[in-house]
Amino acid sequence: PPLFRLDGVGFAVADREILRPLSLSLAPGRVHGLIGPNGSGKTTLLKLLARQLKPSTGKIRFEDQPLDDWGDRAFARRVAYMPQFTPAADGMTVRELVALGRFPWHGTLGRFGEEDAAMVERALSRTGLATFSDRTVDSLSGGERQRGWVALMLAQDTRCLLLDEPTSALDIAHQTEVLGLVRDLAHDNTHDGIAVVVILHDINLAMRTCDDLLALRGGDVVAHGEARAIMEPDILAAIYGVRMGVLPHPSRGEPLAYVL
């Protein structure tokens, strides 16, 4: 069954519709990509899923329960949200950062127990950060820092990762590293694969990372489906407003988009 189910969900500020009503389901074990030009409603949709905003119309259900029926701590245990700009972690070690992911489980005055410590170590291991755990976060490279935030989210024992442009400040190598990790986490059947919803601006990175794509433009859904099905010149032109072509990757054969 889907983790998220949206039924006629829209968002408006005053008389301006930022996201027009849409309906869709988001399943676990998949990476769902949100694509489209700036101002298309991608971040608004992600914030609606994260309960950072309330929909103006329609209903959102998570695990078949209305979002409004979830308590704050219970929801934080199940859904992890990473904004585009993460807060500073000056002087904090990687292990201390990741341990913050256990806050929804024990609260401010609760005891950090053996289960919490085990979840932190598991998150460090799954993100390849065990050897960096005693280093300060600000001493890491950009890609390593992003992995640290993903590890924090995993320590929550979450069922869903909501990521707003997690690679926007990274070079190509670190973009590939972080998105490869995200894809592996979603498809990891040994750990009950989680759902990932990620905003990406690079259509070719989105194609390589995501199982399906939801394309928005001006608050409207332009296309929604399997990633390969979206990689058609006429669909891409409708999404981005420029003429585009598609050719096969020289070694993997997957479609690559380019501007004409």
Coordinates of C-alpha atoms in Angstrom, one line a residue:
P1 CA 0.0 0.0 0.0
P2 CA 1.1 3.6 -0.6
L3 CA 2.7 5.6 2.3
F4 CA 1.2 8.9 1.1
R5 CA -2.1 9.3 -0.6
L6 CA -3.1 12.8 -1.9
D7 CA -6.7 13.5 -3.0
G8 CA -7.3 16.9 -4.6
V9 CA -4.5 18.6 -2.7
G10 CA -3.8 22.2 -3.6
F11 CA -2.3 25.3 -1.9
A12 CA -3.0 29.0 -2.3
V13 CA -1.9 32.2 -0.6
A14 CA -4.6 34.8 -0.7
D15 CA -6.0 34.6 -4.2
R16 CA -2.9 33.1 -5.8
E17 CA -2.9 29.4 -6.5
I18 CA 0.7 28.1 -6.0
L19 CA -0.2 24.4 -6.4
R20 CA -3.4 23.4 -8.2
P21 CA -5.3 20.4 -6.9
L22 CA -3.6 17.1 -7.6
S23 CA -4.1 13.5 -6.6
L24 CA -1.4 10.8 -6.4
S25 CA 0.0 8.0 -4.3
L26 CA 3.6 7.5 -3.2
A27 CA 4.8 4.0 -2.6
P28 CA 7.7 2.7 -0.4
G29 CA 10.7 1.2 -2.0
R30 CA 10.8 3.8 -4.7
V31 CA 12.4 7.2 -5.4
H32 CA 9.9 9.8 -6.4
G33 CA 11.4 12.8 -8.2
L34 CA 9.8 16.2 -8.3
I35 CA 11.0 18.2 -11.3
G36 CA 10.2 21.4 -13.1
P37 CA 11.3 25.0 -13.4
N38 CA 11.7 27.4 -10.5
G39 CA 8.4 28.5 -9.0
S40 CA 6.5 25.5 -10.2
G41 CA 5.3 24.3 -6.8
K42 CA 7.9 21.6 -6.0
T43 CA 9.0 22.9 -2.6
T44 CA 5.3 23.7 -1.7
L45 CA 4.3 20.1 -2.4
L46 CA 7.3 18.8 -0.4
K47 CA 6.4 21.0 2.6
L48 CA 2.8 19.9 2.4
L49 CA 4.0 16.3 2.7
A50 CA 6.2 17.3 5.6
R51 CA 3.4 19.1 7.4
Q52 CA 5.3 22.4 7.1
L53 CA 2.3 23.7 5.3
K54 CA -1.4 22.9 5.4
P55 CA -3.3 22.3 2.1
S56 CA -5.9 24.8 1.1
T57 CA -7.9 22.1 -0.6
G58 CA -8.0 18.3 -0.5
K59 CA -6.7 15.7 2.0
I60 CA -3.3 14.0 2.6
R61 CA -3.1 10.6 4.2
F62 CA 0.0 8.9 5.5
E63 CA -0.1 5.2 6.2
D64 CA -3.9 5.5 5.6
Q65 CA -4.3 8.0 8.3
P66 CA -5.1 11.8 7.8
L67 CA -2.0 13.9 8.4
D68 CA -4.0 16.0 11.0
D69 CA -4.6 12.9 13.1
W70 CA -0.8 12.2 13.5
G71 CA 0.8 13.6 16.7
D72 CA 4.0 15.6 16.1
R73 CA 6.4 13.1 17.7
A74 CA 4.7 10.1 16.0
F75 CA 4.9 11.7 12.6
A76 CA 8.5 12.8 13.2
R77 CA 9.4 9.1 13.8
R78 CA 8.0 8.1 10.4
V79 CA 8.8 11.0 8.1
A80 CA 12.1 12.9 7.9
Y81 CA 12.4 16.2 6.1
M82 CA 15.6 17.9 4.9
P83 CA 15.2 21.4 3.6
Q84 CA 17.4 22.8 0.9
F85 CA 19.5 24.8 3.4
T86 CA 20.4 22.7 6.5
P87 CA 21.2 24.5 9.7
A88 CA 24.8 24.9 10.9
A89 CA 26.4 22.2 13.1
D90 CA 29.5 24.0 14.2
G91 CA 31.6 22.1 16.7
M92 CA 29.3 19.0 16.6
T93 CA 30.7 15.6 15.7
V94 CA 29.1 13.4 13.1
R95 CA 27.9 11.0 15.8
E96 CA 26.4 13.8 17.8
L97 CA 24.6 15.1 14.6
V98 CA 23.2 11.7 13.8
A99 CA 22.1 11.2 17.4
L100 CA 19.7 14.1 17.0
G101 CA 17.7 11.8 14.8
R102 CA 16.7 9.9 18.0
F103 CA 15.0 13.0 19.5
P104 CA 11.5 12.0 18.4
W105 CA 11.9 8.7 20.3
H106 CA 13.0 10.0 23.7
G107 CA 12.3 13.7 23.7
T108 CA 14.2 16.4 25.6
L109 CA 14.3 14.8 29.0
G110 CA 14.2 11.1 27.9
R111 CA 17.2 8.8 28.3
F112 CA 19.4 8.0 25.3
G113 CA 19.5 4.2 25.6
E114 CA 21.0 1.1 24.0
E115 CA 18.4 1.0 21.2
D116 CA 19.1 4.7 20.4
A117 CA 22.8 4.0 20.3
A118 CA 22.3 1.0 18.0
M119 CA 20.2 3.0 15.6
V120 CA 22.8 5.7 15.4
E121 CA 25.6 3.2 14.7
R122 CA 23.4 1.5 12.1
A123 CA 22.7 4.8 10.3
L124 CA 26.4 5.7 10.4
S125 CA 27.2 2.3 8.8
R126 CA 24.5 2.5 6.1
T127 CA 25.8 5.9 5.0
G128 CA 29.5 4.9 5.1
L129 CA 30.3 7.4 7.9
A130 CA 31.4 5.0 10.6
T131 CA 35.0 6.0 10.2
F132 CA 34.1 9.7 10.3
S133 CA 31.9 9.5 13.4
D134 CA 34.3 11.4 15.7
R135 CA 35.2 14.1 13.2
T136 CA 33.4 17.5 13.4
V137 CA 30.7 18.1 10.8
D138 CA 32.3 21.3 9.6
S139 CA 35.6 19.4 8.8
L140 CA 33.8 17.2 6.2
S141 CA 33.4 17.7 2.5
G142 CA 30.1 18.8 1.1
G143 CA 29.1 15.3 0.1
E144 CA 30.1 13.9 3.5
R145 CA 28.1 16.5 5.3
Q146 CA 25.0 15.7 3.2
R147 CA 25.5 12.0 4.0
G148 CA 25.6 13.1 7.7
W149 CA 22.2 14.7 7.4
V150 CA 20.8 11.6 5.6
A151 CA 22.2 9.5 8.4
L152 CA 20.4 11.7 10.9
M153 CA 17.2 11.0 9.0
L154 CA 17.8 7.3 9.0
A155 CA 18.5 7.3 12.8
Q156 CA 14.9 8.4 13.1
D157 CA 14.0 4.9 11.8
T158 CA 11.9 6.8 9.2
R159 CA 9.7 5.3 6.5
C160 CA 10.0 8.3 4.2
L161 CA 12.7 10.8 3.3
L162 CA 11.7 14.2 1.9
L163 CA 14.7 15.9 0.3
D164 CA 14.6 19.5 -1.1
E165 CA 17.5 19.8 -3.6
P166 CA 20.0 17.8 -1.6
T167 CA 22.7 18.2 -4.2
S168 CA 22.3 21.8 -5.1
A169 CA 25.7 22.9 -3.6
L170 CA 27.6 19.8 -4.6
D171 CA 30.0 19.0 -7.4
I172 CA 29.3 16.2 -9.9
A173 CA 31.2 13.5 -7.9
H174 CA 29.4 14.3 -4.6
Q175 CA 26.0 14.6 -6.4
T176 CA 26.5 11.1 -7.8
E177 CA 27.6 9.8 -4.3
V178 CA 24.6 11.3 -2.4
L179 CA 22.0 10.4 -4.9
G180 CA 23.4 6.8 -5.3
L181 CA 23.1 6.5 -1.5
V182 CA 19.5 7.7 -1.6
R183 CA 18.6 5.3 -4.3
D184 CA 20.3 2.3 -2.5
L185 CA 18.3 3.2 0.7
A186 CA 15.0 3.2 -1.1
H187 CA 15.7 -0.1 -2.8
D188 CA 17.2 -1.9 0.2
N189 CA 14.7 -4.7 0.7
T190 CA 16.7 -6.1 3.7
H191 CA 15.6 -3.0 5.6
D192 CA 12.1 -2.6 4.3
G193 CA 12.8 -0.1 1.6
I194 CA 11.8 3.4 2.4
A195 CA 10.0 5.9 0.2
V196 CA 12.1 8.9 -1.0
V197 CA 10.6 12.1 -2.4
V198 CA 13.4 14.3 -3.8
I199 CA 13.4 17.7 -5.7
L200 CA 16.0 17.8 -8.4
H201 CA 16.8 20.4 -11.1
D202 CA 19.1 18.3 -13.3
I203 CA 16.8 16.2 -15.4
N204 CA 19.6 13.7 -16.2
L205 CA 20.4 13.2 -12.5
A206 CA 16.7 12.8 -11.9
M207 CA 16.4 10.2 -14.7
R208 CA 19.4 8.3 -13.2
T209 CA 18.2 8.4 -9.6
C210 CA 14.4 8.3 -9.7
D211 CA 11.9 5.5 -10.4
D212 CA 9.2 7.9 -11.3
L213 CA 8.9 11.6 -11.9
L214 CA 6.2 14.2 -11.1
A215 CA 6.7 17.2 -13.3
L216 CA 5.2 20.6 -12.3
R217 CA 5.0 23.9 -14.1
G218 CA 3.2 27.0 -12.8
G219 CA 1.5 24.9 -10.1
D220 CA 0.1 22.4 -12.6
V221 CA 1.0 18.7 -13.1
V222 CA 2.5 18.5 -16.6
A223 CA 3.5 14.8 -16.5
H224 CA 3.7 11.9 -14.0
G225 CA 5.0 8.4 -14.6
E226 CA 8.0 6.2 -14.9
A227 CA 11.2 8.2 -15.3
R228 CA 12.0 6.8 -18.8
A229 CA 8.5 7.6 -20.0
I230 CA 9.0 11.3 -19.1
M231 CA 12.2 11.5 -21.1
E232 CA 10.5 12.5 -24.4
P233 CA 11.3 15.7 -26.3
D234 CA 7.7 17.0 -26.4
I235 CA 7.2 16.2 -22.7
L236 CA 10.4 17.9 -21.7
A237 CA 9.6 20.9 -23.8
A238 CA 6.2 21.2 -22.0
I239 CA 7.9 21.0 -18.6
Y240 CA 10.8 23.4 -19.1
G241 CA 9.6 25.7 -21.9
V242 CA 12.6 25.1 -24.2
R243 CA 13.2 22.8 -27.1
M244 CA 15.0 19.6 -26.0
G245 CA 16.3 16.5 -27.5
V246 CA 17.0 13.0 -26.1
L247 CA 19.7 10.5 -27.0
P248 CA 20.8 7.2 -25.4
H249 CA 23.6 7.1 -22.9
P250 CA 26.7 5.7 -24.7
S251 CA 27.3 2.9 -22.1
R252 CA 24.1 2.4 -20.1
G253 CA 21.6 3.2 -22.8
E254 CA 19.3 5.3 -20.6
P255 CA 17.9 8.5 -22.2
L256 CA 19.9 11.7 -21.8
A257 CA 18.2 15.1 -22.4
Y258 CA 19.9 18.2 -23.9
V259 CA 18.8 21.6 -24.9
L260 CA 18.5 22.2 -28.7

